[in-house]
Amino acid sequence: HTAADVGDEALMLTDSGESWIGRSRPHAVEAMAAAGVDVVIMDDGHQNPSLEKTLSLVAIDSAAPFGNGYCLPKGPLREPVAGGLSRSDAVLIVGDGPIPRLVLESGKPVLRARLQPTTKAPQGPLVAFAGIGRPQKFFDSLKNAGAQVAEGVGYGDHQTYSPSDLSFLSRLAEDHEARLITTEKDFARLPSSQRDSILIWPIEAAFEDPSALDGLVAVALQTLQS
């Protein structure tokens, strides 16, 4: 069976399968294998050399492909673009923007996808907040879907929400006579005591050519079985 590695400490069962969270990814994968897992889908592990990958996809937001082109802390990149692309098997471009020159020069297969909501945007005034790579993308998506976004509050990627953060957001929502809304990713990091009062707006990736991804996965599975 299949499991997804999402990176901390625990085991969660989801509708789509098991999600394992471990401080040490090699140890987590060993535990998965011992539990009968055949395929591991690892999130955010391209720069992690501790595990050999059978298939590596690099996802790029077409509206902001490589930021300012610099690595941390001067820019958003975790490594030089050329090096990261050289270890990838394919590149996933999310959005309708052009394919970046460095991607074309890499010669890697290019997949296209668009993020689309799975439900209609909630009615009434909303205060949106997000701690993702580009929070404005979430706010714009809500507005484009017809939502009445009174204000958008952006946080750093992987934000851990403190009591003061949540108090600020609650006061802001009260001032606008609005409801709070966030992403599924941010919702998972909220204290359980706060979740009942906060809406989520789920999205999914719709691939332009799903068969292209299916072909890459089929080759990876054949490699695992050989």
CSV table of C-alpha atoms in Angstrom, one decimal:
chain,number,residue,atom,x,y,z
A,1,HIS,CA,0.0,0.0,0.0
A,2,THR,CA,0.9,3.7,-0.2
A,3,ALA,CA,1.9,6.1,2.5
A,4,ALA,CA,2.7,9.8,2.5
A,5,ASP,CA,5.5,11.2,4.6
A,6,VAL,CA,4.7,14.7,5.9
A,7,GLY,CA,7.5,15.2,8.5
A,8,ASP,CA,7.2,15.5,12.4
A,9,GLU,CA,6.2,12.8,14.9
A,10,ALA,CA,3.0,10.6,14.8
A,11,LEU,CA,0.9,8.6,12.5
A,12,MET,CA,-2.3,9.9,10.9
A,13,LEU,CA,-4.8,7.9,8.9
A,14,THR,CA,-6.5,9.9,6.1
A,15,ASP,CA,-9.1,9.1,3.6
A,16,SER,CA,-6.5,8.6,0.9
A,17,GLY,CA,-4.1,6.5,3.0
A,18,GLU,CA,-1.6,6.7,5.8
A,19,SER,CA,0.3,9.8,6.6
A,20,TRP,CA,3.5,9.2,8.6
A,21,ILE,CA,5.3,12.0,10.5
A,22,GLY,CA,8.8,11.4,11.8
A,23,ARG,CA,11.8,13.5,12.9
A,24,SER,CA,14.1,11.2,11.0
A,25,ARG,CA,12.9,10.4,7.5
A,26,PRO,CA,15.1,7.3,7.1
A,27,HIS,CA,13.8,5.9,10.4
A,28,ALA,CA,10.3,6.7,9.3
A,29,VAL,CA,10.6,5.0,6.0
A,30,GLU,CA,12.1,1.9,7.7
A,31,ALA,CA,9.1,1.8,10.0
A,32,MET,CA,6.8,2.2,7.0
A,33,ALA,CA,8.5,-0.7,5.2
A,34,ALA,CA,8.2,-2.8,8.4
A,35,ALA,CA,4.4,-2.0,8.4
A,36,GLY,CA,4.0,-3.2,4.8
A,37,VAL,CA,4.2,0.1,2.9
A,38,ASP,CA,5.3,-0.4,-0.7
A,39,VAL,CA,5.4,3.2,-1.9
A,40,VAL,CA,6.3,6.4,0.0
A,41,ILE,CA,5.3,9.8,-1.3
A,42,MET,CA,7.7,12.4,0.4
A,43,ASP,CA,6.7,16.0,0.6
A,44,ASP,CA,9.4,18.7,0.5
A,45,GLY,CA,12.4,16.3,0.5
A,46,HIS,CA,14.3,17.3,-2.7
A,47,GLN,CA,17.2,18.7,-0.7
A,48,ASN,CA,17.2,15.8,1.7
A,49,PRO,CA,20.1,13.4,0.7
A,50,SER,CA,19.3,10.8,3.4
A,51,LEU,CA,16.9,8.9,1.1
A,52,GLU,CA,17.3,7.7,-2.5
A,53,LYS,CA,14.3,8.8,-4.5
A,54,THR,CA,12.8,6.7,-7.3
A,55,LEU,CA,10.9,9.7,-8.8
A,56,SER,CA,11.5,13.4,-8.1
A,57,LEU,CA,9.2,16.2,-9.2
A,58,VAL,CA,10.1,19.8,-8.8
A,59,ALA,CA,7.0,22.0,-8.5
A,60,ILE,CA,7.2,25.6,-9.6
A,61,ASP,CA,4.6,28.4,-9.2
A,62,SER,CA,4.5,30.0,-12.7
A,63,ALA,CA,3.6,33.4,-11.2
A,64,ALA,CA,6.8,33.5,-9.1
A,65,PRO,CA,9.1,30.7,-10.4
A,66,PHE,CA,12.4,31.4,-8.5
A,67,GLY,CA,11.8,34.5,-6.5
A,68,ASN,CA,14.7,36.9,-6.7
A,69,GLY,CA,17.0,34.0,-7.8
A,70,TYR,CA,19.0,33.9,-4.6
A,71,CYS,CA,19.3,31.1,-2.0
A,72,LEU,CA,18.4,31.5,1.7
A,73,PRO,CA,18.7,33.9,3.5
A,74,LYS,CA,18.9,36.4,0.7
A,75,GLY,CA,16.2,34.7,-1.3
A,76,PRO,CA,13.6,31.9,-1.2
A,77,LEU,CA,15.7,29.2,-2.9
A,78,ARG,CA,17.1,26.3,-0.9
A,79,GLU,CA,19.8,25.5,-3.5
A,80,PRO,CA,20.8,26.9,-6.9
A,81,VAL,CA,18.1,26.2,-9.6
A,82,ALA,CA,20.3,24.3,-12.0
A,83,GLY,CA,21.4,21.9,-9.3
A,84,GLY,CA,17.9,21.2,-8.2
A,85,LEU,CA,16.6,20.7,-11.7
A,86,SER,CA,19.5,18.3,-12.6
A,87,ARG,CA,18.3,15.8,-9.9
A,88,SER,CA,14.7,16.0,-10.9
A,89,ASP,CA,12.8,13.6,-13.2
A,90,ALA,CA,10.2,16.1,-14.3
A,91,VAL,CA,9.1,19.7,-13.5
A,92,LEU,CA,5.5,20.6,-12.5
A,93,ILE,CA,4.5,24.1,-13.5
A,94,VAL,CA,1.5,25.3,-11.5
A,95,GLY,CA,-0.5,28.0,-13.2
A,96,ASP,CA,-0.7,29.5,-16.7
A,97,GLY,CA,2.6,31.5,-16.8
A,98,PRO,CA,5.4,30.7,-19.3
A,99,ILE,CA,7.9,27.9,-18.7
A,100,PRO,CA,11.0,29.5,-17.2
A,101,ARG,CA,14.2,29.6,-19.3
A,102,LEU,CA,16.2,27.5,-16.9
A,103,VAL,CA,13.5,24.7,-17.0
A,104,LEU,CA,13.6,24.7,-20.8
A,105,GLU,CA,17.4,24.5,-20.7
A,106,SER,CA,17.3,21.6,-18.3
A,107,GLY,CA,15.6,19.4,-20.9
A,108,LYS,CA,13.4,17.9,-18.2
A,109,PRO,CA,9.8,16.8,-19.0
A,110,VAL,CA,7.3,19.5,-18.1
A,111,LEU,CA,3.9,18.8,-16.5
A,112,ARG,CA,1.1,21.5,-16.2
A,113,ALA,CA,-1.4,21.8,-13.5
A,114,ARG,CA,-3.8,24.4,-12.1
A,115,LEU,CA,-5.1,24.8,-8.6
A,116,GLN,CA,-8.8,24.8,-8.4
A,117,PRO,CA,-11.2,24.9,-5.4
A,118,THR,CA,-13.2,21.8,-4.6
A,119,THR,CA,-16.1,23.9,-3.1
A,120,LYS,CA,-17.6,27.3,-3.7
A,121,ALA,CA,-16.3,30.3,-1.8
A,122,PRO,CA,-18.2,31.0,1.4
A,123,GLN,CA,-20.7,33.9,1.3
A,124,GLY,CA,-20.3,37.0,3.4
A,125,PRO,CA,-17.3,39.1,4.5
A,126,LEU,CA,-14.1,37.1,5.2
A,127,VAL,CA,-10.8,37.7,6.8
A,128,ALA,CA,-8.3,35.4,5.1
A,129,PHE,CA,-5.0,34.3,6.6
A,130,ALA,CA,-2.3,32.0,5.4
A,131,GLY,CA,1.3,30.9,6.2
A,132,ILE,CA,2.3,29.5,2.9
A,133,GLY,CA,5.0,30.3,0.3
A,134,ARG,CA,2.9,33.1,-1.3
A,135,PRO,CA,-0.1,34.0,0.8
A,136,GLN,CA,-1.4,36.5,-1.7
A,137,LYS,CA,-2.1,33.6,-4.1
A,138,PHE,CA,-4.6,32.3,-1.6
A,139,PHE,CA,-6.3,35.7,-1.2
A,140,ASP,CA,-6.4,36.3,-4.9
A,141,SER,CA,-7.9,32.9,-5.5
A,142,LEU,CA,-10.7,33.6,-3.0
A,143,LYS,CA,-11.4,37.0,-4.7
A,144,ASN,CA,-11.4,35.4,-8.2
A,145,ALA,CA,-14.0,32.9,-6.9
A,146,GLY,CA,-16.3,35.7,-5.9
A,147,ALA,CA,-15.5,35.8,-2.2
A,148,GLN,CA,-15.8,39.1,-0.2
A,149,VAL,CA,-12.3,39.3,1.3
A,150,ALA,CA,-12.3,42.2,3.8
A,151,GLU,CA,-8.7,41.7,4.6
A,152,GLY,CA,-5.8,39.2,4.0
A,153,VAL,CA,-3.1,38.5,6.6
A,154,GLY,CA,0.0,36.8,5.4
A,155,TYR,CA,2.4,34.9,7.6
A,156,GLY,CA,5.7,33.1,6.9
A,157,ASP,CA,5.7,29.7,5.4
A,158,HIS,CA,5.0,26.9,7.9
A,159,GLN,CA,3.7,29.4,10.4
A,160,THR,CA,3.0,28.1,13.9
A,161,TYR,CA,0.1,30.1,15.2
A,162,SER,CA,0.5,31.5,18.7
A,163,PRO,CA,-2.3,32.5,21.0
A,164,SER,CA,-1.5,36.2,20.2
A,165,ASP,CA,-1.7,35.5,16.5
A,166,LEU,CA,-5.1,34.0,16.9
A,167,SER,CA,-6.3,36.7,19.2
A,168,PHE,CA,-5.3,39.3,16.6
A,169,LEU,CA,-7.1,37.5,13.8
A,170,SER,CA,-10.2,37.1,15.9
A,171,ARG,CA,-10.3,40.8,16.7
A,172,LEU,CA,-9.7,41.6,13.1
A,173,ALA,CA,-12.6,39.5,12.1
A,174,GLU,CA,-14.8,41.1,14.7
A,175,ASP,CA,-13.9,44.6,13.4
A,176,HIS,CA,-14.9,43.6,9.9
A,177,GLU,CA,-17.9,41.6,11.1
A,178,ALA,CA,-16.4,38.7,9.1
A,179,ARG,CA,-15.5,35.1,9.4
A,180,LEU,CA,-11.9,33.8,9.4
A,181,ILE,CA,-10.9,31.5,6.6
A,182,THR,CA,-7.6,29.8,5.8
A,183,THR,CA,-5.9,27.0,3.8
A,184,GLU,CA,-6.1,23.3,4.6
A,185,LYS,CA,-2.3,23.4,5.3
A,186,ASP,CA,-2.7,26.2,7.8
A,187,PHE,CA,-5.8,24.7,9.4
A,188,ALA,CA,-3.8,21.5,10.3
A,189,ARG,CA,-1.4,23.7,12.4
A,190,LEU,CA,-4.2,25.4,14.4
A,191,PRO,CA,-5.0,24.3,17.9
A,192,SER,CA,-8.0,22.0,17.9
A,193,SER,CA,-9.8,24.4,20.3
A,194,GLN,CA,-9.7,27.1,17.6
A,195,ARG,CA,-10.8,25.1,14.6
A,196,ASP,CA,-14.6,25.2,15.0
A,197,SER,CA,-14.6,29.0,14.4
A,198,ILE,CA,-12.4,29.0,11.3
A,199,LEU,CA,-13.4,28.1,7.8
A,200,ILE,CA,-11.2,26.3,5.3
A,201,TRP,CA,-11.2,26.5,1.5
A,202,PRO,CA,-9.8,23.3,0.0
A,203,ILE,CA,-8.2,23.1,-3.4
A,204,GLU,CA,-6.8,20.4,-5.6
A,205,ALA,CA,-4.4,20.3,-8.5
A,206,ALA,CA,-6.0,19.6,-11.9
A,207,PHE,CA,-3.4,18.3,-14.4
A,208,GLU,CA,-3.5,19.4,-18.0
A,209,ASP,CA,-2.5,16.0,-19.1
A,210,PRO,CA,-3.0,13.4,-16.3
A,211,SER,CA,-1.6,10.6,-18.6
A,212,ALA,CA,1.9,12.3,-18.5
A,213,LEU,CA,2.0,12.0,-14.7
A,214,ASP,CA,0.6,8.5,-14.9
A,215,GLY,CA,3.4,7.5,-17.2
A,216,LEU,CA,6.1,8.8,-14.9
A,217,VAL,CA,4.6,7.0,-11.9
A,218,ALA,CA,4.3,3.8,-13.9
A,219,VAL,CA,8.0,3.9,-14.8
A,220,ALA,CA,8.8,4.5,-11.1
A,221,LEU,CA,6.7,1.6,-10.0
A,222,GLN,CA,8.4,-0.7,-12.5
A,223,THR,CA,11.7,0.4,-11.1
A,224,LEU,CA,10.7,-0.4,-7.6
A,225,GLN,CA,9.5,-3.9,-8.6
A,226,SER,CA,12.6,-4.8,-10.6
